[in-house]
mmCIF file of C-alpha atoms in Angstrom:
data_model
loop_
_atom_site.group_PDB
_atom_site.id
_atom_site.type_symbol
_atom_site.label_atom_id
_atom_site.label_comp_id
_atom_site.label_asym_id
_atom_site.label_seq_id
_atom_site.Cartn_x
_atom_site.Cartn_y
_atom_site.Cartn_z
ATOM 1 C CA MET A 4 18.579 -6.380 -5.456
ATOM 2 C CA LEU A 5 16.425 -3.331 -4.471
ATOM 3 C CA ALA A 6 14.207 -3.771 -7.515
ATOM 4 C CA VAL A 7 13.703 -7.431 -6.479
ATOM 5 C CA ALA A 8 12.675 -6.354 -2.975
ATOM 6 C CA VAL A 9 10.180 -3.855 -4.341
ATOM 7 C CA ALA A 10 8.788 -6.492 -6.680
ATOM 8 C CA CYS A 11 8.416 -8.968 -3.792
ATOM 9 C CA PHE A 12 6.536 -6.364 -1.794
ATOM 10 C CA GLY A 13 4.193 -5.858 -4.734
ATOM 11 C CA MET A 14 3.269 -9.567 -4.516
ATOM 12 C CA LEU A 15 2.027 -9.365 -0.907
ATOM 13 C CA PRO A 16 -1.576 -10.681 -0.427
ATOM 14 C CA VAL A 17 -4.275 -8.177 -1.360
ATOM 15 C CA PHE A 18 -6.847 -9.114 1.306
ATOM 16 C CA LEU A 19 -5.928 -6.199 3.557
ATOM 17 C CA PHE A 20 -8.417 -3.357 3.399
ATOM 18 C CA GLY A 21 -8.161 0.235 4.489
ATOM 19 C CA PRO A 22 -8.888 3.775 3.371
ATOM 20 C CA ALA A 23 -7.768 4.501 -0.180
ATOM 21 C CA ALA A 24 -5.253 7.070 1.029
ATOM 22 C CA ASN A 25 -3.489 4.342 3.017
ATOM 23 C CA ALA A 26 -3.954 1.462 0.602
ATOM 24 C CA ASP A 27 -0.250 1.396 -0.364
ATOM 25 C CA PRO A 28 1.693 2.991 2.505
ATOM 26 C CA LEU A 29 5.084 2.093 1.008
ATOM 27 C CA GLY A 30 4.210 2.614 -2.658
ATOM 28 C CA ALA A 31 5.336 6.224 -2.904
ATOM 29 C CA ARG A 32 8.529 5.473 -1.001
ATOM 30 C CA ALA A 33 9.337 2.517 -3.268
ATOM 31 C CA ALA A 34 8.772 4.635 -6.376
ATOM 32 C CA THR A 35 11.118 7.315 -5.018
ATOM 33 C CA LEU A 36 13.771 4.724 -4.286
ATOM 34 C CA GLN A 37 13.535 3.363 -7.821
ATOM 35 C CA LEU A 38 14.195 6.800 -9.280
ATOM 36 C CA ALA A 39 17.192 7.554 -7.073
ATOM 37 C CA PRO A 40 20.701 6.202 -7.751
ATOM 38 C CA GLY A 41 20.964 2.816 -6.031
ATOM 39 C CA PRO A 42 23.603 1.894 -3.463
ATOM 40 C CA THR A 43 26.120 -0.832 -4.207
ATOM 41 C CA GLY A 44 27.817 -3.663 -2.354
ATOM 42 C CA ALA A 45 27.182 -3.816 1.391
ATOM 43 C CA ASP A 46 25.092 -0.646 1.238
ATOM 44 C CA ALA A 47 22.792 -2.255 -1.334
ATOM 45 C CA ALA A 48 22.338 -5.358 0.841
ATOM 46 C CA ALA A 49 21.532 -3.188 3.856
ATOM 47 C CA ALA A 50 19.014 -1.138 1.853
ATOM 48 C CA ASP A 51 17.340 -4.290 0.558
ATOM 49 C CA ALA A 52 17.055 -5.706 4.068
ATOM 50 C CA GLN A 53 15.610 -2.410 5.379
ATOM 51 C CA LEU A 54 12.949 -2.287 2.656
ATOM 52 C CA LEU A 55 11.950 -5.916 3.193
ATOM 53 C CA THR A 56 11.696 -5.317 6.947
ATOM 54 C CA ALA A 57 9.524 -2.239 6.381
ATOM 55 C CA ALA A 58 7.267 -4.187 4.017
ATOM 56 C CA SER A 59 6.941 -7.041 6.496
ATOM 57 C CA THR A 60 6.164 -4.626 9.336
ATOM 58 C CA ALA A 61 3.515 -2.831 7.275
ATOM 59 C CA ALA A 62 1.857 -6.103 6.342
ATOM 60 C CA ALA A 63 1.857 -7.309 9.943
ATOM 61 C CA THR A 64 0.375 -4.006 11.143
ATOM 62 C CA ASP A 65 -2.403 -4.050 8.562
ATOM 63 C CA ALA A 66 -3.153 -7.710 9.275
ATOM 64 C CA SER A 67 -3.513 -6.909 12.967
ATOM 65 C CA ARG A 68 -5.758 -3.913 12.278
ATOM 66 C CA ASP A 69 -8.029 -5.899 9.984
ATOM 67 C CA ASP A 70 -8.036 -9.117 12.004
ATOM 68 C CA TYR A 71 -11.628 -8.632 13.115
ATOM 69 C CA THR A 72 -12.692 -7.704 9.593
ATOM 70 C CA VAL A 73 -11.238 -10.942 8.233
ATOM 71 C CA ASN A 74 -12.976 -12.955 10.949
ATOM 72 C CA LYS A 75 -16.184 -10.963 11.223
ATOM 73 C CA PRO A 76 -19.374 -13.018 11.309
ATOM 74 C CA THR A 77 -20.503 -14.399 7.991
ATOM 75 C CA GLU A 78 -22.942 -17.123 7.062
ATOM 76 C CA ALA A 79 -20.008 -19.518 7.062
ATOM 77 C CA THR A 80 -18.806 -18.714 10.591
ATOM 78 C CA VAL A 81 -22.023 -18.252 12.553
ATOM 79 C CA ALA A 82 -22.354 -20.870 15.272
ATOM 80 C CA PRO A 83 -24.462 -21.280 18.428
ATOM 81 C CA GLY A 84 -23.062 -19.009 21.138
ATOM 82 C CA SER A 85 -21.166 -16.842 18.661
ATOM 83 C CA SER A 86 -22.025 -13.911 16.399
ATOM 84 C CA THR A 87 -23.618 -12.024 19.236
ATOM 85 C CA ASN A 88 -24.722 -8.467 19.911
ATOM 86 C CA ARG A 89 -21.173 -7.815 21.112
ATOM 87 C CA ASP A 90 -19.842 -9.061 17.756
ATOM 88 C CA TRP A 91 -22.183 -6.699 15.938
ATOM 89 C CA ALA A 92 -21.203 -3.739 18.130
ATOM 90 C CA THR A 93 -17.544 -4.477 17.406
ATOM 91 C CA LEU A 94 -18.271 -4.756 13.700
ATOM 92 C CA VAL A 95 -19.813 -1.258 13.630
ATOM 93 C CA LEU A 96 -16.635 0.131 15.199
ATOM 94 C CA VAL A 97 -14.397 -1.750 12.746
ATOM 95 C CA ASP A 98 -16.438 -0.524 9.779
ATOM 96 C CA GLY A 99 -16.222 3.042 11.095
ATOM 97 C CA GLY A 100 -12.470 2.816 11.747
ATOM 98 C CA TRP A 101 -12.899 3.504 15.473
ATOM 99 C CA PRO A 102 -11.152 1.744 18.368
ATOM 100 C CA THR A 103 -12.792 -1.479 19.506
ATOM 101 C CA SER A 104 -12.285 -0.480 23.135
ATOM 102 C CA GLU A 105 -14.453 -1.635 26.031
ATOM 103 C CA ASN A 106 -15.820 1.897 26.393
ATOM 104 C CA ASN A 107 -16.938 2.006 22.765
ATOM 105 C CA ILE A 108 -18.355 -1.518 22.732
ATOM 106 C CA THR A 109 -20.284 -0.821 25.955
ATOM 107 C CA VAL A 110 -21.796 2.337 24.450
ATOM 108 C CA ILE A 111 -23.035 0.533 21.341
ATOM 109 C CA LEU A 112 -24.390 -2.390 23.371
ATOM 110 C CA GLN A 113 -26.336 0.031 25.568
ATOM 111 C CA TRP A 114 -27.473 1.923 22.485
ATOM 112 C CA MET A 115 -28.769 -1.291 20.929
ATOM 113 C CA ASP A 116 -30.506 -2.156 24.211
ATOM 114 C CA SER A 117 -32.145 1.287 24.215
ATOM 115 C CA GLU A 118 -33.513 0.621 20.718
ATOM 116 C CA ASN A 119 -34.485 -3.076 20.867
ATOM 117 C CA ASP A 120 -34.984 -5.846 23.417
ATOM 118 C CA PRO A 121 -31.644 -7.659 23.931
ATOM 119 C CA ALA A 122 -33.438 -10.983 23.485
ATOM 120 C CA SER A 123 -34.254 -9.974 19.898
ATOM 121 C CA TRP A 124 -31.638 -7.305 19.307
ATOM 122 C CA TRP A 125 -31.422 -8.276 15.601
ATOM 123 C CA LEU A 126 -35.092 -7.325 14.991
ATOM 124 C CA ARG A 127 -35.480 -6.464 11.274
ATOM 125 C CA ASN A 128 -31.694 -6.907 11.137
ATOM 126 C CA ASN A 129 -31.555 -3.283 12.275
ATOM 127 C CA PRO A 130 -30.179 -3.202 15.841
ATOM 128 C CA LEU A 131 -29.917 0.622 16.039
ATOM 129 C CA ASN A 132 -33.119 1.347 14.086
ATOM 130 C CA ASN A 133 -31.020 3.128 11.483
ATOM 131 C CA GLY A 134 -32.904 4.750 8.605
ATOM 132 C CA TYR A 135 -29.907 4.973 6.257
ATOM 133 C CA GLY A 136 -29.990 2.211 3.649
ATOM 134 C CA SER A 137 -32.827 0.334 5.340
ATOM 135 C CA GLY A 138 -35.724 1.779 3.388
ATOM 136 C CA GLY A 139 -37.217 3.223 6.532
ATOM 137 C CA GLY A 140 -36.580 6.909 7.104
ATOM 138 C CA SER A 141 -38.049 6.711 10.590
ATOM 139 C CA GLY A 142 -35.629 3.961 11.532
ATOM 140 C CA PHE A 143 -38.083 1.098 11.177
ATOM 141 C CA GLY A 144 -36.694 -0.262 7.919
ATOM 142 C CA SER A 145 -34.963 -3.592 7.477
ATOM 143 C CA TYR A 146 -31.612 -4.850 6.214
ATOM 144 C CA PRO A 147 -31.027 -8.103 4.344
ATOM 145 C CA GLU A 148 -28.518 -9.181 7.002
ATOM 146 C CA LEU A 149 -26.562 -7.827 9.967
ATOM 147 C CA VAL A 150 -23.219 -7.307 8.202
ATOM 148 C CA THR A 151 -24.813 -4.710 5.911
ATOM 149 C CA ALA A 152 -26.593 -3.156 8.897
ATOM 150 C CA ALA A 153 -23.278 -2.622 10.706
ATOM 151 C CA ARG A 154 -21.695 -1.035 7.635
ATOM 152 C CA ASP A 155 -24.615 1.335 7.059
ATOM 153 C CA ALA A 156 -24.740 2.360 10.715
ATOM 154 C CA ALA A 157 -21.061 3.332 10.509
ATOM 155 C CA ILE A 158 -21.648 5.199 7.227
ATOM 156 C CA ASN A 159 -24.603 7.130 8.609
ATOM 157 C CA LEU A 160 -22.650 8.226 11.674
ATOM 158 C CA SER A 161 -19.584 9.142 9.638
ATOM 159 C CA GLN A 162 -21.187 11.147 6.843
ATOM 160 C CA ASN A 163 -23.463 13.422 8.899
ATOM 161 C CA SER A 164 -21.963 16.372 10.752
ATOM 162 C CA VAL A 165 -24.796 16.226 13.295
ATOM 163 C CA TYR A 166 -23.101 13.109 14.682
ATOM 164 C CA SER A 167 -19.598 14.597 14.815
ATOM 165 C CA ALA A 168 -19.512 14.664 18.629
ATOM 166 C CA ILE A 169 -20.333 10.948 18.738
ATOM 167 C CA ILE A 170 -17.577 10.195 16.244
ATOM 168 C CA ALA A 171 -15.067 12.269 18.170
ATOM 169 C CA ASP A 172 -15.903 10.357 21.347
ATOM 170 C CA PHE A 173 -15.599 6.997 19.591
ATOM 171 C CA ALA A 174 -12.244 8.058 18.125
ATOM 172 C CA ALA A 175 -11.005 8.961 21.609
ATOM 173 C CA SER A 176 -12.598 5.957 23.370
ATOM 174 C CA ALA A 177 -14.182 8.522 25.652
ATOM 175 C CA PRO A 178 -15.821 7.504 28.936
ATOM 176 C CA VAL A 179 -19.146 5.758 28.382
ATOM 177 C CA ALA A 180 -21.199 8.549 29.981
ATOM 178 C CA GLU A 181 -19.572 11.149 27.728
ATOM 179 C CA THR A 182 -20.354 9.300 24.497
ATOM 180 C CA VAL A 183 -23.874 8.505 25.685
ATOM 181 C CA SER A 184 -24.463 12.215 26.324
ATOM 182 C CA ALA A 185 -23.366 12.971 22.752
ATOM 183 C CA ILE A 186 -25.818 10.374 21.409
ATOM 184 C CA GLU A 187 -28.667 11.765 23.508
ATOM 185 C CA ALA A 188 -27.924 15.312 22.337
ATOM 186 C CA SER A 189 -27.880 14.235 18.685
ATOM 187 C CA PRO A 190 -30.950 13.898 16.436
ATOM 188 C CA TRP A 191 -30.534 10.109 16.125
ATOM 189 C CA ALA A 192 -33.683 9.637 18.236
ATOM 190 C CA SER A 193 -36.375 12.288 18.321
ATOM 191 C CA SER A 194 -36.959 11.433 21.990
ATOM 192 C CA HIS A 195 -33.250 11.998 22.752
ATOM 193 C CA TYR A 196 -33.741 8.966 24.993
ATOM 194 C CA GLY A 197 -35.320 11.289 27.545
ATOM 195 C CA TYR A 198 -31.818 12.716 28.005
ATOM 196 C CA GLY A 199 -31.002 9.666 30.086
ATOM 197 C CA ASN A 200 -34.425 8.763 31.443
ATOM 198 C CA ILE A 201 -35.011 6.004 28.887
ATOM 199 C CA TRP A 202 -31.416 5.173 28.061
ATOM 200 C CA HIS A 203 -30.565 1.624 29.154
ATOM 201 C CA GLY A 204 -27.286 2.220 30.952
ATOM 202 C CA VAL A 205 -26.973 -1.365 32.148
ATOM 203 C CA ASP A 206 -24.793 -4.425 31.722
ATOM 204 C CA VAL A 207 -26.310 -5.788 28.540
ATOM 205 C CA PRO A 208 -26.672 -9.582 28.284
ATOM 206 C CA ILE A 209 -24.679 -11.101 25.429
ATOM 207 C CA VAL A 210 -27.050 -12.901 23.076
ATOM 208 C CA ALA A 211 -26.373 -14.734 19.810
ATOM 209 C CA ALA A 212 -28.543 -13.807 16.839
ATOM 210 C CA ASP A 213 -30.325 -16.341 14.683
ATOM 211 C CA ALA A 214 -27.880 -17.698 12.136
ATOM 212 C CA ASP A 215 -30.014 -16.549 9.197
ATOM 213 C CA ALA A 216 -29.741 -12.934 10.417
ATOM 214 C CA TRP A 217 -26.104 -12.899 9.322
#
């Protein structure tokens, strides 16, 4: 019965995404169980039930973690009043693996507002004026659509040690002012946003992007 349970777990849907190191959280355990002498009778039934419960729990956890990824804006889901600057800010956090907390979302919304007018926050499909992957080293390049822009913003922040303080604050859902200070101190903007003088620390209006931007 244990082999059947392991086989059933192997047939779970494959739409859940995560870091490679966590792609199969129960795989190693299942392999170990297959090599060990199996229990019999009531013990075997209990072991089977435990493994199936663990598999179900893991799947439910991953589905919850990736819920926004599954439902992130695409050309098929964009609608008037949806797929907004808040959606894009959340997507950056999801792509980076950081908490989608109110603190973190507020920071990115303010960051976007400090880079572009909220009324046209999707300008050049590059809300943070990110140079990575946009063909514009100075940050004035363009992306083909906003989903790619969110991914490349997360990659740029993650792969450069000069942004490590920002990443640490996102990981901890630090207070907004603390994360903003880390952004201002970083080399993301040569102006450093005037160390607060030209940072837009306001309640940013939520605005939907043109559908073709996604």
